[in-house]
mmCIF file of C-alpha atoms in Angstrom:
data_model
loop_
_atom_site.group_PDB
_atom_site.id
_atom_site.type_symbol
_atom_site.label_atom_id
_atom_site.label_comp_id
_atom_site.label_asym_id
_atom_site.label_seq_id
_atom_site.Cartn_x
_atom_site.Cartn_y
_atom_site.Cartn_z
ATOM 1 C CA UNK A 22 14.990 -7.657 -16.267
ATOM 2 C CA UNK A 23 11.425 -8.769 -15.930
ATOM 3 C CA UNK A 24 8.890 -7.969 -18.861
ATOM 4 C CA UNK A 25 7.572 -4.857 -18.270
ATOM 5 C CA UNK A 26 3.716 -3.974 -18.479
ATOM 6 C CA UNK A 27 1.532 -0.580 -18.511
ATOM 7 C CA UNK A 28 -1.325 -0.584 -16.831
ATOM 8 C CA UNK A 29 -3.779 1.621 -18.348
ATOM 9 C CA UNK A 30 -7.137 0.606 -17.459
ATOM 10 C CA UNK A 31 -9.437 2.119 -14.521
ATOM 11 C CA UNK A 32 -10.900 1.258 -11.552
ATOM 12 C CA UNK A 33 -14.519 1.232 -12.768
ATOM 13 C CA UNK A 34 -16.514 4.598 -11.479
ATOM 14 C CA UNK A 35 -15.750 4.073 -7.973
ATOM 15 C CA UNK A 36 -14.187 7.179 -7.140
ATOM 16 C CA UNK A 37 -16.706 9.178 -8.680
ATOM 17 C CA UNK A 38 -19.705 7.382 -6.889
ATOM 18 C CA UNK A 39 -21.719 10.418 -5.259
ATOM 19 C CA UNK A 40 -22.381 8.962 -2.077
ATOM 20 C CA UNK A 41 -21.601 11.055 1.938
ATOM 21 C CA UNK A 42 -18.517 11.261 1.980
ATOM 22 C CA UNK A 43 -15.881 12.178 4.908
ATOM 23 C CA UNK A 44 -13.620 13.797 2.311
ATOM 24 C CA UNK A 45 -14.491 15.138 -1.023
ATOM 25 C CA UNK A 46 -13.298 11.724 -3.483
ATOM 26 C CA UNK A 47 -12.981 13.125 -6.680
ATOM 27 C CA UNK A 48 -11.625 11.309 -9.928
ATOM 28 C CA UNK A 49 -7.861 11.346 -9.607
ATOM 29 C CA UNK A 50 -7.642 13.440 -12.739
ATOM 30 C CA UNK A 51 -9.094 16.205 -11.495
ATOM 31 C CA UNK A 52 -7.114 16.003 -8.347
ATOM 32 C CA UNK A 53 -3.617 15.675 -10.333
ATOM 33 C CA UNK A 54 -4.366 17.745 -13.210
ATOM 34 C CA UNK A 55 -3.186 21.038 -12.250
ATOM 35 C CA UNK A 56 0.206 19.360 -11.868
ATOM 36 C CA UNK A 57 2.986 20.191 -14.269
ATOM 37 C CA UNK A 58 5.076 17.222 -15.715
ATOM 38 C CA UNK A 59 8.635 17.772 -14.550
ATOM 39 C CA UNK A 60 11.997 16.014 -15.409
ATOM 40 C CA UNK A 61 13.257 13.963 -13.061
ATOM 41 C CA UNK A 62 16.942 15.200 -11.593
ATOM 42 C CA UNK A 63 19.749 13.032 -12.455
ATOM 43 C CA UNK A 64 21.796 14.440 -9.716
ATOM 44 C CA UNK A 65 21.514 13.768 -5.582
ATOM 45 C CA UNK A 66 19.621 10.888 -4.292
ATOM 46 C CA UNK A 67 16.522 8.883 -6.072
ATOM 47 C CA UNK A 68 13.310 9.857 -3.762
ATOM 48 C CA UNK A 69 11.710 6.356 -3.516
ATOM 49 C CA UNK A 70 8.057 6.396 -1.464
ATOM 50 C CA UNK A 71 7.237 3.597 1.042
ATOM 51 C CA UNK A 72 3.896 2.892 2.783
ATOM 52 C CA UNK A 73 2.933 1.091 6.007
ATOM 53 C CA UNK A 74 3.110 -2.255 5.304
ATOM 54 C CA UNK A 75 5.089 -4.954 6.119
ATOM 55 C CA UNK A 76 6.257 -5.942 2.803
ATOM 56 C CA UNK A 77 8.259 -2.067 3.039
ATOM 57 C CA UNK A 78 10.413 -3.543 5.487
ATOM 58 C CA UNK A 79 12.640 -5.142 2.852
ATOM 59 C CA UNK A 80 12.840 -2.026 1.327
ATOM 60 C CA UNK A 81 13.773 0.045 4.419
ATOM 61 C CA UNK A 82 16.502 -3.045 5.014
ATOM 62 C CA UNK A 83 17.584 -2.573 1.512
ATOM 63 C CA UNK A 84 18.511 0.539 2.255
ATOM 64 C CA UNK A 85 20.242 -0.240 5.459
ATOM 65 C CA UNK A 86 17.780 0.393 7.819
ATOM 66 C CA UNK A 87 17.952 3.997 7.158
ATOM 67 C CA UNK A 88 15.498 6.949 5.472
ATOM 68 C CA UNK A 89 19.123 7.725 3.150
ATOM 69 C CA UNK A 90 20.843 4.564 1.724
ATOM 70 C CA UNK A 91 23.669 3.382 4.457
ATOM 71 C CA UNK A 92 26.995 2.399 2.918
ATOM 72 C CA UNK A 93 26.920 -1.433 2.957
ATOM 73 C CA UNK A 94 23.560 -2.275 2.336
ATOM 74 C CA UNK A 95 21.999 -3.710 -0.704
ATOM 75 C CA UNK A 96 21.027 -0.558 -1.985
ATOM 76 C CA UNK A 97 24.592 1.020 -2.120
ATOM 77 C CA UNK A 98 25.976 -2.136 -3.401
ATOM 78 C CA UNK A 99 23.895 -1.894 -6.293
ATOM 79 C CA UNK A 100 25.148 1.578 -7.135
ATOM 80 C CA UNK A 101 22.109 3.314 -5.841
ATOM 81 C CA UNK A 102 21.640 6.741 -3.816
ATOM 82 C CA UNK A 103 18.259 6.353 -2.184
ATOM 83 C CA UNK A 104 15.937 8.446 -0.090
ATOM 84 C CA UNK A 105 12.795 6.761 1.041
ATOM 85 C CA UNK A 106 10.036 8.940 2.249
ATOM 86 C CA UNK A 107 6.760 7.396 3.801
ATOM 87 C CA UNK A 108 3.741 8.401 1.916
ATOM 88 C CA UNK A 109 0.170 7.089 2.517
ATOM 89 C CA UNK A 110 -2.082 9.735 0.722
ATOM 90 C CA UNK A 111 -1.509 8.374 -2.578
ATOM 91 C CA UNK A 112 -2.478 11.772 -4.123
ATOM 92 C CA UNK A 113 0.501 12.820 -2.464
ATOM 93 C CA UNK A 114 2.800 10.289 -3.939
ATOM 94 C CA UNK A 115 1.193 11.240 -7.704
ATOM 95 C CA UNK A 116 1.906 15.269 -7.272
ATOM 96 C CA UNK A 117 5.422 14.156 -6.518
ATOM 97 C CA UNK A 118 6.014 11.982 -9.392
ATOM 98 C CA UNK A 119 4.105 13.859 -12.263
ATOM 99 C CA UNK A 120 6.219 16.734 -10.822
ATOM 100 C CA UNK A 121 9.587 14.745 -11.407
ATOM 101 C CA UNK A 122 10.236 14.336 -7.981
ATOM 102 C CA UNK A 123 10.224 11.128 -7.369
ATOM 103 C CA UNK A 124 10.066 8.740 -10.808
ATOM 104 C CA UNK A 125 8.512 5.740 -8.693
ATOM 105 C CA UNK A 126 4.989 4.913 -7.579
ATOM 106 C CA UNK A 127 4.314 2.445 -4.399
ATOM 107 C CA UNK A 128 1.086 1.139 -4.097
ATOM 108 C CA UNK A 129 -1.519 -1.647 -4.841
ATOM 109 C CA UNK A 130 -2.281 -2.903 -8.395
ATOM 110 C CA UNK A 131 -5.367 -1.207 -7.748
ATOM 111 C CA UNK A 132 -3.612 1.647 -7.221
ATOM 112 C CA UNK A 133 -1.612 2.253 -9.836
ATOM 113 C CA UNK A 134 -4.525 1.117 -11.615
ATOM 114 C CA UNK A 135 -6.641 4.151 -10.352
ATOM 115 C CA UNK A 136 -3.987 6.683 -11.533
ATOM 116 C CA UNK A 137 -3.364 5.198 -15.013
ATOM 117 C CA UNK A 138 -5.757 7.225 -17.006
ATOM 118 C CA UNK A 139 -4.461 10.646 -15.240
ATOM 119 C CA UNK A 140 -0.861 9.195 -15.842
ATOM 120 C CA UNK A 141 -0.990 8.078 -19.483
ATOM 121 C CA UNK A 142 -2.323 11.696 -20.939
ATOM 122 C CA UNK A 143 1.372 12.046 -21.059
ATOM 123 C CA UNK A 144 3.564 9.618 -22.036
ATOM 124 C CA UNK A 145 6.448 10.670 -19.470
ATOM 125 C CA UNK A 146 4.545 9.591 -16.551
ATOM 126 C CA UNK A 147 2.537 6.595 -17.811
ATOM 127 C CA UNK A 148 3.395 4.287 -14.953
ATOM 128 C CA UNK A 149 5.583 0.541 -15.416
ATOM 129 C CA UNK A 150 5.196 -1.737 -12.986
ATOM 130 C CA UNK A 151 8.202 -3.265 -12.571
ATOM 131 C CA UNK A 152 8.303 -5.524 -9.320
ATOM 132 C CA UNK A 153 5.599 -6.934 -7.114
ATOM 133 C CA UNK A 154 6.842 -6.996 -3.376
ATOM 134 C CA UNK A 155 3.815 -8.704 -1.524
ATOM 135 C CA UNK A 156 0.380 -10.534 -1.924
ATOM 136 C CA UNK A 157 -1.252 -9.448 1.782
ATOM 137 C CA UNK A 158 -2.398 -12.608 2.995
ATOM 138 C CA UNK A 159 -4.165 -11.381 6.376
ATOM 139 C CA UNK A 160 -2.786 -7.964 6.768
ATOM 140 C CA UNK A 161 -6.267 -5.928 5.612
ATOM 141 C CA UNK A 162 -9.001 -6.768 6.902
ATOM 142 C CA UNK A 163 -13.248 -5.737 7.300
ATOM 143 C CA UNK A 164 -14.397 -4.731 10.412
ATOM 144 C CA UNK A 165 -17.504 -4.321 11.462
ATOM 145 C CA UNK A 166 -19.682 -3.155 13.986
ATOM 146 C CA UNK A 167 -22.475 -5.537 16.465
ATOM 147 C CA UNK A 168 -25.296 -4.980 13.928
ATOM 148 C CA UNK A 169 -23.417 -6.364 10.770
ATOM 149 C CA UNK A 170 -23.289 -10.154 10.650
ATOM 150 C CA UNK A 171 -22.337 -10.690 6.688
ATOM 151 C CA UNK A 172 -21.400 -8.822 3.733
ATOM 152 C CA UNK A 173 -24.997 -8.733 2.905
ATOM 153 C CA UNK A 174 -26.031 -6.987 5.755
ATOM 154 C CA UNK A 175 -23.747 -3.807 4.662
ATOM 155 C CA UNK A 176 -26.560 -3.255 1.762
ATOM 156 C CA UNK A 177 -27.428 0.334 2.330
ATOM 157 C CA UNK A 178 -25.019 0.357 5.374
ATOM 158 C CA UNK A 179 -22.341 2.921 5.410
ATOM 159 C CA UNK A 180 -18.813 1.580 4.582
ATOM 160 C CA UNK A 181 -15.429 3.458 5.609
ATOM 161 C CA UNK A 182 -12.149 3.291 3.331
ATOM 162 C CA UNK A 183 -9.717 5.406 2.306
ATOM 163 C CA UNK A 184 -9.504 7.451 -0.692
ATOM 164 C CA UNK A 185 -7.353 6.181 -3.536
ATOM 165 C CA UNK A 186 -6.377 3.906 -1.476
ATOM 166 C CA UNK A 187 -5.202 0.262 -1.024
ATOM 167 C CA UNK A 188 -8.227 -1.489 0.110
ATOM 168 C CA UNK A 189 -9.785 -0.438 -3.180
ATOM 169 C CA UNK A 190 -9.143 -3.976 -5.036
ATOM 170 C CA UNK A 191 -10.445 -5.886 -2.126
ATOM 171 C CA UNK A 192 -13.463 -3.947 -0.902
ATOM 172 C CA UNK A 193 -14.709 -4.624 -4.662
ATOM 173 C CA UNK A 194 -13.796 -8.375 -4.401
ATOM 174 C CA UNK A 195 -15.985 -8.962 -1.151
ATOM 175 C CA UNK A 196 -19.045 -6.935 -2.540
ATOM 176 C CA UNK A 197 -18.677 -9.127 -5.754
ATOM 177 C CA UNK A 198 -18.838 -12.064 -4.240
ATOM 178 C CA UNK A 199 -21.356 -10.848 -1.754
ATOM 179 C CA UNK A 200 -23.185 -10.315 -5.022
ATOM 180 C CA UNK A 201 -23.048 -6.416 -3.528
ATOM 181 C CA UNK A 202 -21.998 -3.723 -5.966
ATOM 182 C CA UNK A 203 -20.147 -0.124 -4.818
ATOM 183 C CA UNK A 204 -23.327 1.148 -5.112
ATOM 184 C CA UNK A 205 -25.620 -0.795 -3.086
ATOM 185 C CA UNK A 206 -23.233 0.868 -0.266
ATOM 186 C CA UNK A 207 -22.433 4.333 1.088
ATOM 187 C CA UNK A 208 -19.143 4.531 0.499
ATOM 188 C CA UNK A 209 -17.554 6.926 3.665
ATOM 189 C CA UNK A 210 -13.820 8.007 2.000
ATOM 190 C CA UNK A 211 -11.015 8.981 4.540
ATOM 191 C CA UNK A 212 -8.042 10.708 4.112
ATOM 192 C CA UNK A 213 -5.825 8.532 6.066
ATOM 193 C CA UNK A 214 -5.161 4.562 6.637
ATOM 194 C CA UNK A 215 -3.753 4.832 9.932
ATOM 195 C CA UNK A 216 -2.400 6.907 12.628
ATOM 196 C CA UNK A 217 -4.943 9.624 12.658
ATOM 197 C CA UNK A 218 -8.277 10.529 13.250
ATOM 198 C CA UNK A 219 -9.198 10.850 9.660
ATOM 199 C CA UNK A 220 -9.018 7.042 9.073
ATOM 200 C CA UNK A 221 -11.883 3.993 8.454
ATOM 201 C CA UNK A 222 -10.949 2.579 11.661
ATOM 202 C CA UNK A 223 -11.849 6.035 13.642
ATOM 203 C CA UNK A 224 -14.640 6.616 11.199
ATOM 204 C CA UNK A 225 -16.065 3.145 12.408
ATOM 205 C CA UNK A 226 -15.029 3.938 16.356
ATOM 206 C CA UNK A 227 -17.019 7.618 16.287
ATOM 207 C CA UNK A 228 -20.286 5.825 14.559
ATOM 208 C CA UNK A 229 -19.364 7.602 11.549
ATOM 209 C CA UNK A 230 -19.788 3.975 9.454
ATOM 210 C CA UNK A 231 -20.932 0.611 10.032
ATOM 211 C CA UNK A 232 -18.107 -1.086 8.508
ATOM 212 C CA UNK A 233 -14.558 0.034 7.748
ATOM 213 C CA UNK A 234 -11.639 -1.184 5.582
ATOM 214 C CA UNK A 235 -8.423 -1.577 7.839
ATOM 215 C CA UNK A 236 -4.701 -2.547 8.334
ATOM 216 C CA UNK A 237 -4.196 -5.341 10.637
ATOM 217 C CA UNK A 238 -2.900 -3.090 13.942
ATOM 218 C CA UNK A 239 -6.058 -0.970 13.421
ATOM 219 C CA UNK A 240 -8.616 -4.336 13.337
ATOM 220 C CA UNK A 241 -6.969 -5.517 16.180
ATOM 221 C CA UNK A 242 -7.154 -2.510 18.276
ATOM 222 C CA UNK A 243 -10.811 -2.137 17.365
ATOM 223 C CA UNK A 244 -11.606 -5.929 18.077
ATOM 224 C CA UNK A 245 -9.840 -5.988 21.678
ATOM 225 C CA UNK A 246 -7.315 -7.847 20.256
ATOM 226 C CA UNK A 247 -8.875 -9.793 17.228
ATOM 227 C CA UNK A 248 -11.389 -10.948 19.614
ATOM 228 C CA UNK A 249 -14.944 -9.268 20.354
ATOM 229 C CA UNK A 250 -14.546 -5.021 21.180
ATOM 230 C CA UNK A 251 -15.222 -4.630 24.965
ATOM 231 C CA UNK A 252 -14.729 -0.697 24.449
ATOM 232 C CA UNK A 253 -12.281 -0.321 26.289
ATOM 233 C CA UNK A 254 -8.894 0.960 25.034
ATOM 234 C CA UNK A 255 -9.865 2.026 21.763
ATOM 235 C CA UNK A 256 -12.135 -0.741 20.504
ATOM 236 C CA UNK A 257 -15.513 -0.541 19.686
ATOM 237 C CA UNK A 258 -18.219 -2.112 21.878
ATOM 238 C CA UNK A 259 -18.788 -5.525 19.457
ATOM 239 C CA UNK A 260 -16.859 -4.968 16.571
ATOM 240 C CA UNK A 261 -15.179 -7.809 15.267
ATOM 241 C CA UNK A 262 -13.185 -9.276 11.970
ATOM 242 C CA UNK A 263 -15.520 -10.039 9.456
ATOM 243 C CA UNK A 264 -12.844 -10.938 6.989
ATOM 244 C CA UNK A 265 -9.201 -10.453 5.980
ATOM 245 C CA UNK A 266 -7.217 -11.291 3.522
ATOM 246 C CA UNK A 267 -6.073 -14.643 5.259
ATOM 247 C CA UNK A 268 -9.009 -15.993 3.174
ATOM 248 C CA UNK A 269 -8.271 -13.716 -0.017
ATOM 249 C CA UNK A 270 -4.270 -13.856 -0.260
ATOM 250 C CA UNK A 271 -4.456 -13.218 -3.817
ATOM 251 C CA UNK A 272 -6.178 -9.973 -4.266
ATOM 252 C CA UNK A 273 -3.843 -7.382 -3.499
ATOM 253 C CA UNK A 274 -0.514 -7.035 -5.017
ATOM 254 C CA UNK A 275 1.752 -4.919 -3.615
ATOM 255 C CA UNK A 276 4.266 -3.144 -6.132
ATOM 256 C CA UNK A 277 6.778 -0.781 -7.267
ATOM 257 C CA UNK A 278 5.794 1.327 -10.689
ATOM 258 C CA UNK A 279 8.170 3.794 -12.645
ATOM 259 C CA UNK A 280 7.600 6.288 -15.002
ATOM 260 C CA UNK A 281 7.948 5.849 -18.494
ATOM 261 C CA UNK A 282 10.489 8.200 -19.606
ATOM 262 C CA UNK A 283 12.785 7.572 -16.563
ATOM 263 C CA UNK A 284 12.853 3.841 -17.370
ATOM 264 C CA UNK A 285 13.884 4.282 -20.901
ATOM 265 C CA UNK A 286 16.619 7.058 -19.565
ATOM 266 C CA UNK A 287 18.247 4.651 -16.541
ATOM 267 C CA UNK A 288 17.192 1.504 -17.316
ATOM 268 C CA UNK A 289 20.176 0.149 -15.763
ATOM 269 C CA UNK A 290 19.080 1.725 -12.234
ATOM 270 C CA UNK A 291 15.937 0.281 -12.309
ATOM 271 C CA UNK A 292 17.259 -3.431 -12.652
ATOM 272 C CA UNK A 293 19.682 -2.652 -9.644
ATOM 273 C CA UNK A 294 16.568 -1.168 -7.535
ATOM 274 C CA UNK A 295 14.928 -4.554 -8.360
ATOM 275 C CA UNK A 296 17.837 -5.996 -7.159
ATOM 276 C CA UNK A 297 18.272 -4.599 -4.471
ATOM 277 C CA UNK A 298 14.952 -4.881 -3.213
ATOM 278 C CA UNK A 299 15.228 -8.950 -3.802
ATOM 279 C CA UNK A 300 18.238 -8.798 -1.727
ATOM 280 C CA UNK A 301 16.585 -6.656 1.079
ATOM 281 C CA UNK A 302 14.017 -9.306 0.859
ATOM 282 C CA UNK A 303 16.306 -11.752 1.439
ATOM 283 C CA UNK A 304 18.242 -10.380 4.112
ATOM 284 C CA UNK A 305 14.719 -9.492 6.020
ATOM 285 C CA UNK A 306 13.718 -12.588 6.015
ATOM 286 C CA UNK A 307 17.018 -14.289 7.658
ATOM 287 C CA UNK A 308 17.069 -12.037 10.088
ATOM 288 C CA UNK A 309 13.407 -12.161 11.466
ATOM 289 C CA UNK A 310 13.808 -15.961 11.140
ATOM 290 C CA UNK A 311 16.378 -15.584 14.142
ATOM 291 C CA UNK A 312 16.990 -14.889 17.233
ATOM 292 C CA UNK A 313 19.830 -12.494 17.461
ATOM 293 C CA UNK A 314 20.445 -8.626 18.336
ATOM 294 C CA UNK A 315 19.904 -7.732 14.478
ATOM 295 C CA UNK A 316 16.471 -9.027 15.160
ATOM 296 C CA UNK A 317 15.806 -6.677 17.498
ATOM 297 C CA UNK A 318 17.494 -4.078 15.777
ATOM 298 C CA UNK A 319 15.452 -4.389 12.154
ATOM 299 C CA UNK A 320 11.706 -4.572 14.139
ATOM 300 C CA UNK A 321 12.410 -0.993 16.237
ATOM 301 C CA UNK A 322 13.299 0.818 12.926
ATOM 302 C CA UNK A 323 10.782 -0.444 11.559
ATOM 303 C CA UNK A 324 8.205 0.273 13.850
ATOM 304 C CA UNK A 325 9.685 3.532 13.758
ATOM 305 C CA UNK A 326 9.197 4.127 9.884
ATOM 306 C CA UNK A 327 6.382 2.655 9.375
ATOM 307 C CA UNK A 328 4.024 3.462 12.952
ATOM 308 C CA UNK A 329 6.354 6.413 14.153
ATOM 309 C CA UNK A 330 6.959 4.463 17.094
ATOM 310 C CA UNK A 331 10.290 2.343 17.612
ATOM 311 C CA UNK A 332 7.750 0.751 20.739
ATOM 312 C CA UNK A 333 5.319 -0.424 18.648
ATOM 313 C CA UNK A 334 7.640 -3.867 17.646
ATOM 314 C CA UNK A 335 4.891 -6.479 17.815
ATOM 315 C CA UNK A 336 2.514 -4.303 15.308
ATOM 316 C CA UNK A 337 5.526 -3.783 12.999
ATOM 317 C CA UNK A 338 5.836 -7.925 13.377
ATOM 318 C CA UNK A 339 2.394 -8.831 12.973
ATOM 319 C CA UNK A 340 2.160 -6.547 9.723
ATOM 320 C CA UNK A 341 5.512 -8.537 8.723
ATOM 321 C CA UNK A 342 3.870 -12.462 9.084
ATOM 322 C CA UNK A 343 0.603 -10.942 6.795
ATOM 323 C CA UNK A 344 2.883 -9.960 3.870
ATOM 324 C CA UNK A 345 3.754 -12.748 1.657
ATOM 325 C CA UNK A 346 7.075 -12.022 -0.039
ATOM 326 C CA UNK A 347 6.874 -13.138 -3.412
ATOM 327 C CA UNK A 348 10.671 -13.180 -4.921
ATOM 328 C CA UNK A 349 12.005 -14.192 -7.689
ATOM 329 C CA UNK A 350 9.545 -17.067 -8.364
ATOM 330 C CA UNK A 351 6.568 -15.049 -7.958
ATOM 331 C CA UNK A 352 7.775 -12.365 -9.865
ATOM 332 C CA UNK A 353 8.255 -14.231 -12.792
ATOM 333 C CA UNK A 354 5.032 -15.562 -12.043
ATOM 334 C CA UNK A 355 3.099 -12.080 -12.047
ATOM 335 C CA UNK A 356 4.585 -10.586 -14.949
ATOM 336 C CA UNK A 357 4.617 -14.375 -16.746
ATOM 337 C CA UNK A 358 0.930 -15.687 -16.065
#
């Protein structure tokens, strides 16, 4: 197996920056703290979280293209009894694994980053990452609206992004180099990342914010297509793409964390979940290169899981082309350099 690392430091004070706010961002500790540490079950199926992204697709391959691990796939040849559950709200994903159900995390390094000094107060759940999926190389992006021409004209501006979530690493990277900090903005949080109206992207639509922190389907739709917003079908008048992580492919990590006490218990499953996610990986990645029925087959369930629509194929593709799989190379990489 790879060398495993804790991450245990924080995110800054971000979180706890007192500016308006759409929802009430308080530090994840308080948010998490009233949950109980549970065991995790040894018996009936591993919950395993995904989130929309494109890099999830190997995972919901792994499994065989199903929400409970199909008999054939990578998963099951591994020896593992999966059910994958989509969860955005990463507060939602931490309840569940402090409680002991679920043992893994799925988010951002920034992410997991966020949670570590809630996590570590116990041992148990103190979080290992243990494989890196994706670097998102064009899949998040800034939009912003007609009035904001650089970074440096968001100074005092009001900035949408979602709580605890995984825009946090690269919203702090643009401000840096903007020579910005969090708090020369006012930082709007939102529940969501996509889907509802309690997201950046709506936040930005209904003049809520001047900027907002985005998936790729969500910049598009507001941009008329990556282009200039006409306003019509759910763009905004003059938005457009300031930036995305085309530019800035190595600033968010996409990974899979465990927690402590359930790696030292099943060590053994772990390695075979890393596995099979490799091999999902793998198997994605010959099939989109084609042209055949499978093709077809893959993108719908996958629009499906990830944008509740088995219609929405060409978002669930576009999210696939900004997620660059980093294997077995890269993962030696991360955990090596």
């Amino acid at each position: 197996m790879f060398r495993l690392f804790t991450l245990c430091t924080l995110l800054g004070t971000l979180l706890a920056s007192p500016f308006a706010a759409a929802i009430d961002s308080k530090p994840l500790t308080q948010i998490v703290g009233s949950t109980s540490v549970g065991s995790v079950s040894s018996s009936g199926p591993i919950q395993v979280p995904f989130i929309t992204w494109g890099g999830d697709m190997a995972t919901l391959l792994a499994n065989g293209n199903s929400f409970k691990t199909a008999s054939g796939s990578p998963f099951a040849k591994n020896g593992l009894n999966l059910k994958l559950v989509r969860e955005d709200i990463f507060t939602n994903q931490l309840k569940a694994y402090i409680s002991g159900k679920s043992p893994f995390l799925r988010g951002t390094v920034g992410m997991i980053q966020q949670a570590s000094d809630a996590l570590c107060k116990d041992r148990r759940t103190c979080p290992k990452v243990v494989y890196q999926m994706t670097w998102s190389a064009g899949g998040d992006a800034m939009v912003v609206g007609p009035n904001i021409r650089t970074v440096a004209d968001l100074h005092g501006k009001r900035l949408a992004v979602q709580a605890y979530g995984p825009h946090l690493d690269y919203l702090t990277k643009v401000l840096s180099d903007a020579g910005l900090s969090p708090n020369d903005v006012k930082l709007v949080w939102m529940r969501d990342l996509t889907g509802t109206e309690k997201t950046p992207g709506e936040a930005l639509l209904n003049g809520k914010a001047d900027a907002a922190m985005v998936i790729i389907p969500d910049a598009l739709a507001l941009t008329s297509n990556g282009n200039v917003g006409t306003g019509s079908e759910g763009s905004l008048r003059g938005a457009r793409i300031l930036m995305s992580t085309r530019t800035a492919n190595k600033v968010i990590a996409d990974v899979y964390a465990v927690r402590s006490d359930y790696l030292d218990a099943e060590p053994q499953k772990i390695e075979s979940f890393v596995n099979g996610l490799m091999q999902g990986t793998e198997r994605l990645q010959k099939t989109l290169a084609s042209q055949g029925g499978q093709r077809s087959t893959v993108l719908k369930f996958a629009a499906k899981a990830l944008l509740d629509s088995s219609q929405a194929t060409a978002d669930a593709e576009a999210l696939y082309a900004d997620a660059q799989f980093v294997g077995y190379a890269g993962n030696v990489q991360f955990f090596t350099d």
